[in-house]
């Protein structure tokens, strides 16, 4: 416990030194978002609650905290927020279809032994839970890309007030192209970092490449990464378009 407190204190100090008041708000936002996630998981175990609806609500709240609480309410954060919600709704339909057809809901055989003592007949739609899990895994990346595009677009609009909507949109796309590759790689390496022990376990059990790829545990994570990548790719033109419309509209 002392290690956790020490690491949290170091993170807090660094965020204060580098980010000032915004860094302090960012640190508090971590705990606020954790609270939202905790409540989401708590309510999701209720059979009477629709996991998809709950996920959309919680994603909206997380986006509000991440964008409006940290960066305050302005045209930049409003454009990023609208872009995030639109991307989530579009991604949601795609993710539900992928989850249903890939049959990745539930637990893999590698997890059955640990869960054998529990009853899984809890009346919860695991397809929707699986889709909700993927959405919750992508919300951070989508929000990050949205604000990363809207912020420099706001700056270029401020310093070049005569820029056309088309040129501002093109500028946003140009930024998005640079972000796309790095964020996708971040998601990919985050998976391997988090599941390195699982990969080593696959090797010790002499799993073939085919068995690894077809393993539900591996497939869930790879599909999550791919869905997150698709979400990142979608939010780039959406944010560029909405932000360009917002900033040029206010000049008219």
PDB file of C-alpha atoms in Angstrom:
ATOM      1  CA  UNK A   1       0.000   0.000   0.000  1.00  0.00           C
ATOM      2  CA  UNK A   2       2.854   2.371   0.814  1.00  0.00           C
ATOM      3  CA  UNK A   3       4.254   1.841  -2.688  1.00  0.00           C
ATOM      4  CA  UNK A   4       0.906   2.825  -4.237  1.00  0.00           C
ATOM      5  CA  UNK A   5       0.718   5.953  -2.110  1.00  0.00           C
ATOM      6  CA  UNK A   6       4.315   6.866  -2.954  1.00  0.00           C
ATOM      7  CA  UNK A   7       3.781   6.386  -6.692  1.00  0.00           C
ATOM      8  CA  UNK A   8       0.536   8.390  -6.571  1.00  0.00           C
ATOM      9  CA  UNK A   9       2.334  11.178  -4.700  1.00  0.00           C
ATOM     10  CA  UNK A  10       5.142  11.257  -7.268  1.00  0.00           C
ATOM     11  CA  UNK A  11       2.611  11.359 -10.123  1.00  0.00           C
ATOM     12  CA  UNK A  12       0.678  14.140  -8.401  1.00  0.00           C
ATOM     13  CA  UNK A  13       3.805  16.243  -7.835  1.00  0.00           C
ATOM     14  CA  UNK A  14       4.961  15.811 -11.428  1.00  0.00           C
ATOM     15  CA  UNK A  15       1.532  16.722 -12.780  1.00  0.00           C
ATOM     16  CA  UNK A  16       1.453  19.822 -10.568  1.00  0.00           C
ATOM     17  CA  UNK A  17       4.986  20.899 -11.544  1.00  0.00           C
ATOM     18  CA  UNK A  18       4.440  20.393 -15.259  1.00  0.00           C
ATOM     19  CA  UNK A  19       0.737  21.066 -15.692  1.00  0.00           C
ATOM     20  CA  UNK A  20      -0.035  23.481 -12.856  1.00  0.00           C
ATOM     21  CA  UNK A  21      -3.761  23.783 -12.114  1.00  0.00           C
ATOM     22  CA  UNK A  22      -4.625  21.751 -15.187  1.00  0.00           C
ATOM     23  CA  UNK A  23      -2.271  19.015 -13.973  1.00  0.00           C
ATOM     24  CA  UNK A  24      -4.040  18.967 -10.601  1.00  0.00           C
ATOM     25  CA  UNK A  25      -7.413  18.689 -12.320  1.00  0.00           C
ATOM     26  CA  UNK A  26      -6.044  15.881 -14.489  1.00  0.00           C
ATOM     27  CA  UNK A  27      -4.960  13.983 -11.377  1.00  0.00           C
ATOM     28  CA  UNK A  28      -8.375  14.397  -9.770  1.00  0.00           C
ATOM     29  CA  UNK A  29     -10.024  13.363 -13.048  1.00  0.00           C
ATOM     30  CA  UNK A  30      -8.259   9.989 -12.808  1.00  0.00           C
ATOM     31  CA  UNK A  31     -10.137   9.217  -9.616  1.00  0.00           C
ATOM     32  CA  UNK A  32     -13.404  10.623 -10.933  1.00  0.00           C
ATOM     33  CA  UNK A  33     -13.189   8.413 -14.018  1.00  0.00           C
ATOM     34  CA  UNK A  34     -12.307   5.441 -11.831  1.00  0.00           C
ATOM     35  CA  UNK A  35     -15.443   6.133  -9.802  1.00  0.00           C
ATOM     36  CA  UNK A  36     -17.547   6.200 -12.977  1.00  0.00           C
ATOM     37  CA  UNK A  37     -16.044   2.891 -14.131  1.00  0.00           C
ATOM     38  CA  UNK A  38     -16.644   1.320 -10.719  1.00  0.00           C
ATOM     39  CA  UNK A  39     -20.297   2.383 -10.705  1.00  0.00           C
ATOM     40  CA  UNK A  40     -20.696   1.178 -14.300  1.00  0.00           C
ATOM     41  CA  UNK A  41     -19.425  -2.290 -13.397  1.00  0.00           C
ATOM     42  CA  UNK A  42     -21.603  -2.296 -10.264  1.00  0.00           C
ATOM     43  CA  UNK A  43     -24.796  -1.505 -12.184  1.00  0.00           C
ATOM     44  CA  UNK A  44     -23.871  -3.796 -15.074  1.00  0.00           C
ATOM     45  CA  UNK A  45     -24.337  -6.869 -12.867  1.00  0.00           C
ATOM     46  CA  UNK A  46     -28.032  -5.978 -12.565  1.00  0.00           C
ATOM     47  CA  UNK A  47     -29.995  -8.091 -15.109  1.00  0.00           C
ATOM     48  CA  UNK A  48     -32.562  -5.285 -15.446  1.00  0.00           C
ATOM     49  CA  UNK A  49     -29.983  -2.800 -16.733  1.00  0.00           C
ATOM     50  CA  UNK A  50     -29.032  -2.697 -20.421  1.00  0.00           C
ATOM     51  CA  UNK A  51     -25.183  -2.773 -20.602  1.00  0.00           C
ATOM     52  CA  UNK A  52     -25.106  -0.876 -23.908  1.00  0.00           C
ATOM     53  CA  UNK A  53     -27.214   2.019 -22.626  1.00  0.00           C
ATOM     54  CA  UNK A  54     -25.218   2.096 -19.408  1.00  0.00           C
ATOM     55  CA  UNK A  55     -21.970   2.174 -21.374  1.00  0.00           C
ATOM     56  CA  UNK A  56     -23.111   5.088 -23.545  1.00  0.00           C
ATOM     57  CA  UNK A  57     -24.088   7.046 -20.423  1.00  0.00           C
ATOM     58  CA  UNK A  58     -20.826   6.278 -18.612  1.00  0.00           C
ATOM     59  CA  UNK A  59     -18.781   7.079 -21.741  1.00  0.00           C
ATOM     60  CA  UNK A  60     -20.555  10.432 -21.967  1.00  0.00           C
ATOM     61  CA  UNK A  61     -19.779  11.178 -18.309  1.00  0.00           C
ATOM     62  CA  UNK A  62     -16.128  10.135 -18.734  1.00  0.00           C
ATOM     63  CA  UNK A  63     -15.837  12.350 -21.813  1.00  0.00           C
ATOM     64  CA  UNK A  64     -17.315  15.281 -19.898  1.00  0.00           C
ATOM     65  CA  UNK A  65     -14.840  14.796 -17.055  1.00  0.00           C
ATOM     66  CA  UNK A  66     -11.858  14.343 -19.353  1.00  0.00           C
ATOM     67  CA  UNK A  67     -12.692  17.250 -21.649  1.00  0.00           C
ATOM     68  CA  UNK A  68     -14.723  19.797 -19.700  1.00  0.00           C
ATOM     69  CA  UNK A  69     -13.375  19.350 -16.180  1.00  0.00           C
ATOM     70  CA  UNK A  70      -9.719  19.316 -17.229  1.00  0.00           C
ATOM     71  CA  UNK A  71      -9.841  21.764 -20.150  1.00  0.00           C
ATOM     72  CA  UNK A  72     -12.975  23.755 -19.189  1.00  0.00           C
ATOM     73  CA  UNK A  73     -15.961  24.408 -21.423  1.00  0.00           C
ATOM     74  CA  UNK A  74     -15.032  26.159 -24.665  1.00  0.00           C
ATOM     75  CA  UNK A  75     -15.419  25.688 -28.418  1.00  0.00           C
ATOM     76  CA  UNK A  76     -12.400  23.395 -28.567  1.00  0.00           C
ATOM     77  CA  UNK A  77     -13.637  20.968 -25.903  1.00  0.00           C
ATOM     78  CA  UNK A  78     -17.220  21.171 -27.170  1.00  0.00           C
ATOM     79  CA  UNK A  79     -16.118  20.144 -30.670  1.00  0.00           C
ATOM     80  CA  UNK A  80     -13.991  17.321 -29.231  1.00  0.00           C
ATOM     81  CA  UNK A  81     -16.892  16.147 -27.046  1.00  0.00           C
ATOM     82  CA  UNK A  82     -19.407  16.053 -29.907  1.00  0.00           C
ATOM     83  CA  UNK A  83     -16.877  14.234 -32.098  1.00  0.00           C
ATOM     84  CA  UNK A  84     -16.215  11.697 -29.340  1.00  0.00           C
ATOM     85  CA  UNK A  85     -19.908  10.924 -28.795  1.00  0.00           C
ATOM     86  CA  UNK A  86     -20.582  10.595 -32.548  1.00  0.00           C
ATOM     87  CA  UNK A  87     -17.617   8.223 -32.916  1.00  0.00           C
ATOM     88  CA  UNK A  88     -18.727   6.126 -29.942  1.00  0.00           C
ATOM     89  CA  UNK A  89     -22.266   5.759 -31.318  1.00  0.00           C
ATOM     90  CA  UNK A  90     -20.968   4.763 -34.766  1.00  0.00           C
ATOM     91  CA  UNK A  91     -18.428   2.366 -33.255  1.00  0.00           C
ATOM     92  CA  UNK A  92     -21.060   0.860 -30.977  1.00  0.00           C
ATOM     93  CA  UNK A  93     -23.155  -0.516 -33.843  1.00  0.00           C
ATOM     94  CA  UNK A  94     -20.040  -1.987 -35.458  1.00  0.00           C
ATOM     95  CA  UNK A  95     -18.723  -3.451 -32.188  1.00  0.00           C
ATOM     96  CA  UNK A  96     -22.034  -5.141 -31.330  1.00  0.00           C
ATOM     97  CA  UNK A  97     -22.089  -6.847 -34.742  1.00  0.00           C
ATOM     98  CA  UNK A  98     -18.449  -7.940 -34.394  1.00  0.00           C
ATOM     99  CA  UNK A  99     -19.031  -9.263 -30.872  1.00  0.00           C
ATOM    100  CA  UNK A 100     -22.067 -11.287 -31.915  1.00  0.00           C
ATOM    101  CA  UNK A 101     -20.378 -12.826 -34.958  1.00  0.00           C
ATOM    102  CA  UNK A 102     -16.947 -13.471 -33.458  1.00  0.00           C
ATOM    103  CA  UNK A 103     -18.420 -15.123 -30.326  1.00  0.00           C
ATOM    104  CA  UNK A 104     -15.876 -13.515 -28.027  1.00  0.00           C
ATOM    105  CA  UNK A 105     -18.327 -12.920 -25.204  1.00  0.00           C
ATOM    106  CA  UNK A 106     -17.918 -14.838 -21.960  1.00  0.00           C
ATOM    107  CA  UNK A 107     -14.740 -16.493 -20.750  1.00  0.00           C
ATOM    108  CA  UNK A 108     -11.995 -18.466 -22.441  1.00  0.00           C
ATOM    109  CA  UNK A 109     -11.002 -21.980 -21.454  1.00  0.00           C
ATOM    110  CA  UNK A 110      -7.867 -20.572 -19.802  1.00  0.00           C
ATOM    111  CA  UNK A 111     -10.119 -18.725 -17.327  1.00  0.00           C
ATOM    112  CA  UNK A 112     -12.641 -21.476 -16.628  1.00  0.00           C
ATOM    113  CA  UNK A 113     -10.635 -23.172 -13.875  1.00  0.00           C
ATOM    114  CA  UNK A 114     -10.455 -19.987 -11.802  1.00  0.00           C
ATOM    115  CA  UNK A 115     -14.177 -19.323 -12.284  1.00  0.00           C
ATOM    116  CA  UNK A 116     -15.428 -22.894 -11.864  1.00  0.00           C
ATOM    117  CA  UNK A 117     -16.479 -22.247  -8.255  1.00  0.00           C
ATOM    118  CA  UNK A 118     -18.815 -19.419  -9.314  1.00  0.00           C
ATOM    119  CA  UNK A 119     -22.165 -19.583 -11.069  1.00  0.00           C
ATOM    120  CA  UNK A 120     -22.247 -17.810 -14.432  1.00  0.00           C
ATOM    121  CA  UNK A 121     -26.045 -18.044 -14.693  1.00  0.00           C
ATOM    122  CA  UNK A 122     -26.581 -14.484 -13.540  1.00  0.00           C
ATOM    123  CA  UNK A 123     -29.038 -13.400 -16.238  1.00  0.00           C
ATOM    124  CA  UNK A 124     -26.664 -10.967 -17.934  1.00  0.00           C
ATOM    125  CA  UNK A 125     -26.332 -10.735 -21.731  1.00  0.00           C
ATOM    126  CA  UNK A 126     -22.619 -11.424 -22.202  1.00  0.00           C
ATOM    127  CA  UNK A 127     -22.729 -10.264 -25.826  1.00  0.00           C
ATOM    128  CA  UNK A 128     -23.714  -6.796 -24.664  1.00  0.00           C
ATOM    129  CA  UNK A 129     -21.233  -6.962 -21.795  1.00  0.00           C
ATOM    130  CA  UNK A 130     -18.490  -7.869 -24.273  1.00  0.00           C
ATOM    131  CA  UNK A 131     -19.437  -4.957 -26.531  1.00  0.00           C
ATOM    132  CA  UNK A 132     -19.557  -2.633 -23.522  1.00  0.00           C
ATOM    133  CA  UNK A 133     -16.093  -3.776 -22.455  1.00  0.00           C
ATOM    134  CA  UNK A 134     -14.643  -2.946 -25.878  1.00  0.00           C
ATOM    135  CA  UNK A 135     -16.283   0.494 -25.894  1.00  0.00           C
ATOM    136  CA  UNK A 136     -14.930   1.265 -22.427  1.00  0.00           C
ATOM    137  CA  UNK A 137     -11.487   0.189 -23.628  1.00  0.00           C
ATOM    138  CA  UNK A 138     -11.591   2.623 -26.552  1.00  0.00           C
ATOM    139  CA  UNK A 139     -13.122   5.719 -24.935  1.00  0.00           C
ATOM    140  CA  UNK A 140      -9.789   6.971 -23.597  1.00  0.00           C
ATOM    141  CA  UNK A 141      -8.022   6.714 -26.945  1.00  0.00           C
ATOM    142  CA  UNK A 142     -10.913   8.312 -28.847  1.00  0.00           C
ATOM    143  CA  UNK A 143     -11.144  11.249 -26.422  1.00  0.00           C
ATOM    144  CA  UNK A 144      -7.384  11.729 -26.503  1.00  0.00           C
ATOM    145  CA  UNK A 145      -7.280  11.894 -30.302  1.00  0.00           C
ATOM    146  CA  UNK A 146     -10.293  14.230 -30.452  1.00  0.00           C
ATOM    147  CA  UNK A 147      -8.752  16.835 -28.146  1.00  0.00           C
ATOM    148  CA  UNK A 148      -5.318  16.374 -29.756  1.00  0.00           C
ATOM    149  CA  UNK A 149      -6.802  17.415 -33.108  1.00  0.00           C
ATOM    150  CA  UNK A 150      -9.193  20.110 -31.879  1.00  0.00           C
ATOM    151  CA  UNK A 151      -6.534  21.915 -29.820  1.00  0.00           C
ATOM    152  CA  UNK A 152      -4.037  22.700 -32.625  1.00  0.00           C
ATOM    153  CA  UNK A 153      -6.934  23.473 -34.976  1.00  0.00           C
ATOM    154  CA  UNK A 154      -8.069  26.078 -32.483  1.00  0.00           C
ATOM    155  CA  UNK A 155      -4.555  27.559 -32.414  1.00  0.00           C
ATOM    156  CA  UNK A 156      -4.211  27.748 -36.186  1.00  0.00           C
ATOM    157  CA  UNK A 157      -7.668  29.340 -36.415  1.00  0.00           C
ATOM    158  CA  UNK A 158      -6.703  31.876 -33.748  1.00  0.00           C
ATOM    159  CA  UNK A 159      -3.420  32.862 -35.434  1.00  0.00           C
ATOM    160  CA  UNK A 160      -4.849  32.736 -38.961  1.00  0.00           C
ATOM    161  CA  UNK A 161      -8.432  33.998 -38.644  1.00  0.00           C
ATOM    162  CA  UNK A 162      -8.906  34.178 -42.422  1.00  0.00           C
ATOM    163  CA  UNK A 163      -8.257  30.479 -42.990  1.00  0.00           C
ATOM    164  CA  UNK A 164     -11.028  28.768 -44.936  1.00  0.00           C
ATOM    165  CA  UNK A 165     -13.091  25.883 -43.603  1.00  0.00           C
ATOM    166  CA  UNK A 166     -11.595  23.538 -46.193  1.00  0.00           C
ATOM    167  CA  UNK A 167      -8.014  24.469 -45.298  1.00  0.00           C
ATOM    168  CA  UNK A 168      -8.741  24.127 -41.575  1.00  0.00           C
ATOM    169  CA  UNK A 169     -10.299  20.716 -42.194  1.00  0.00           C
ATOM    170  CA  UNK A 170      -7.256  19.662 -44.223  1.00  0.00           C
ATOM    171  CA  UNK A 171      -5.003  20.865 -41.403  1.00  0.00           C
ATOM    172  CA  UNK A 172      -6.931  18.697 -38.948  1.00  0.00           C
ATOM    173  CA  UNK A 173      -6.586  15.655 -41.189  1.00  0.00           C
ATOM    174  CA  UNK A 174      -2.851  16.281 -41.475  1.00  0.00           C
ATOM    175  CA  UNK A 175      -2.516  16.237 -37.688  1.00  0.00           C
ATOM    176  CA  UNK A 176      -4.659  13.112 -37.533  1.00  0.00           C
ATOM    177  CA  UNK A 177      -2.372  11.246 -39.916  1.00  0.00           C
ATOM    178  CA  UNK A 178       0.539  11.781 -37.529  1.00  0.00           C
ATOM    179  CA  UNK A 179      -1.519  10.724 -34.516  1.00  0.00           C
ATOM    180  CA  UNK A 180      -3.060   7.653 -36.142  1.00  0.00           C
ATOM    181  CA  UNK A 181       0.080   5.536 -36.331  1.00  0.00           C
ATOM    182  CA  UNK A 182       1.421   6.372 -32.869  1.00  0.00           C
ATOM    183  CA  UNK A 183      -1.891   5.782 -31.070  1.00  0.00           C
ATOM    184  CA  UNK A 184      -2.501   2.475 -32.821  1.00  0.00           C
ATOM    185  CA  UNK A 185       0.976   1.306 -31.851  1.00  0.00           C
ATOM    186  CA  UNK A 186       0.345   2.443 -28.276  1.00  0.00           C
ATOM    187  CA  UNK A 187      -2.751   0.227 -28.089  1.00  0.00           C
ATOM    188  CA  UNK A 188      -0.870  -2.699 -29.602  1.00  0.00           C
ATOM    189  CA  UNK A 189       2.075  -2.541 -27.213  1.00  0.00           C
ATOM    190  CA  UNK A 190      -0.227  -1.918 -24.238  1.00  0.00           C
ATOM    191  CA  UNK A 191      -1.786  -5.310 -24.991  1.00  0.00           C
ATOM    192  CA  UNK A 192       1.547  -7.100 -25.142  1.00  0.00           C
ATOM    193  CA  UNK A 193       2.724  -5.356 -21.993  1.00  0.00           C
ATOM    194  CA  UNK A 194      -0.408  -6.313 -20.080  1.00  0.00           C
ATOM    195  CA  UNK A 195      -0.581  -9.865 -21.411  1.00  0.00           C
ATOM    196  CA  UNK A 196       3.105 -10.729 -21.557  1.00  0.00           C
ATOM    197  CA  UNK A 197       2.622 -13.386 -18.864  1.00  0.00           C
ATOM    198  CA  UNK A 198      -0.205 -14.941 -20.907  1.00  0.00           C
ATOM    199  CA  UNK A 199       1.978 -15.064 -24.023  1.00  0.00           C
ATOM    200  CA  UNK A 200       4.765 -16.740 -22.039  1.00  0.00           C
ATOM    201  CA  UNK A 201       2.184 -19.203 -20.696  1.00  0.00           C
ATOM    202  CA  UNK A 202       1.060 -19.984 -24.257  1.00  0.00           C
ATOM    203  CA  UNK A 203       4.684 -20.721 -25.121  1.00  0.00           C
ATOM    204  CA  UNK A 204       5.170 -23.003 -22.088  1.00  0.00           C
ATOM    205  CA  UNK A 205       2.056 -24.957 -23.065  1.00  0.00           C
ATOM    206  CA  UNK A 206       3.431 -25.294 -26.615  1.00  0.00           C
ATOM    207  CA  UNK A 207       0.460 -23.558 -28.205  1.00  0.00           C
ATOM    208  CA  UNK A 208       0.730 -23.367 -31.971  1.00  0.00           C
ATOM    209  CA  UNK A 209       0.225 -20.054 -33.753  1.00  0.00           C
ATOM    210  CA  UNK A 210      -3.213 -21.241 -34.826  1.00  0.00           C
ATOM    211  CA  UNK A 211      -4.209 -22.135 -31.266  1.00  0.00           C
ATOM    212  CA  UNK A 212      -3.001 -18.767 -29.969  1.00  0.00           C
ATOM    213  CA  UNK A 213      -4.848 -16.804 -32.644  1.00  0.00           C
ATOM    214  CA  UNK A 214      -8.051 -18.808 -32.094  1.00  0.00           C
ATOM    215  CA  UNK A 215      -7.821 -18.568 -28.306  1.00  0.00           C
ATOM    216  CA  UNK A 216     -10.711 -16.512 -26.963  1.00  0.00           C
ATOM    217  CA  UNK A 217      -8.466 -14.645 -24.514  1.00  0.00           C
ATOM    218  CA  UNK A 218      -6.118 -13.588 -27.325  1.00  0.00           C
ATOM    219  CA  UNK A 219      -8.932 -12.878 -29.794  1.00  0.00           C
ATOM    220  CA  UNK A 220     -10.783 -10.608 -27.373  1.00  0.00           C
ATOM    221  CA  UNK A 221      -7.743  -8.415 -26.871  1.00  0.00           C
ATOM    222  CA  UNK A 222      -6.840  -8.276 -30.555  1.00  0.00           C
ATOM    223  CA  UNK A 223     -10.423  -7.417 -31.536  1.00  0.00           C
ATOM    224  CA  UNK A 224     -10.429  -4.722 -28.854  1.00  0.00           C
ATOM    225  CA  UNK A 225      -7.235  -3.249 -30.306  1.00  0.00           C
ATOM    226  CA  UNK A 226      -8.631  -3.351 -33.840  1.00  0.00           C
ATOM    227  CA  UNK A 227     -11.921  -1.760 -32.754  1.00  0.00           C
ATOM    228  CA  UNK A 228     -10.014   0.943 -30.891  1.00  0.00           C
ATOM    229  CA  UNK A 229      -7.908   1.521 -34.009  1.00  0.00           C
ATOM    230  CA  UNK A 230     -11.054   1.834 -36.106  1.00  0.00           C
ATOM    231  CA  UNK A 231     -12.474   4.291 -33.557  1.00  0.00           C
ATOM    232  CA  UNK A 232      -9.285   6.369 -33.723  1.00  0.00           C
ATOM    233  CA  UNK A 233      -9.423   6.352 -37.522  1.00  0.00           C
ATOM    234  CA  UNK A 234     -13.075   7.441 -37.475  1.00  0.00           C
ATOM    235  CA  UNK A 235     -12.674  10.239 -34.936  1.00  0.00           C
ATOM    236  CA  UNK A 236      -9.958  11.971 -36.986  1.00  0.00           C
ATOM    237  CA  UNK A 237     -12.149  13.127 -39.943  1.00  0.00           C
ATOM    238  CA  UNK A 238     -15.163  13.604 -37.650  1.00  0.00           C
ATOM    239  CA  UNK A 239     -13.242  15.906 -35.289  1.00  0.00           C
ATOM    240  CA  UNK A 240     -11.600  17.743 -38.170  1.00  0.00           C
ATOM    241  CA  UNK A 241     -14.968  18.373 -39.823  1.00  0.00           C
ATOM    242  CA  UNK A 242     -16.836  19.442 -36.674  1.00  0.00           C
ATOM    243  CA  UNK A 243     -13.995  21.623 -35.371  1.00  0.00           C
ATOM    244  CA  UNK A 244     -13.571  23.331 -38.745  1.00  0.00           C
ATOM    245  CA  UNK A 245     -17.316  23.992 -38.840  1.00  0.00           C
ATOM    246  CA  UNK A 246     -17.333  25.375 -35.283  1.00  0.00           C
ATOM    247  CA  UNK A 247     -14.439  27.801 -35.667  1.00  0.00           C
ATOM    248  CA  UNK A 248     -15.376  29.097 -39.104  1.00  0.00           C
ATOM    249  CA  UNK A 249     -19.052  29.349 -38.120  1.00  0.00           C
ATOM    250  CA  UNK A 250     -18.238  31.745 -35.265  1.00  0.00           C
ATOM    251  CA  UNK A 251     -16.565  34.128 -37.731  1.00  0.00           C
ATOM    252  CA  UNK A 252     -19.569  34.327 -40.012  1.00  0.00           C
TER     253      UNK A 252
END
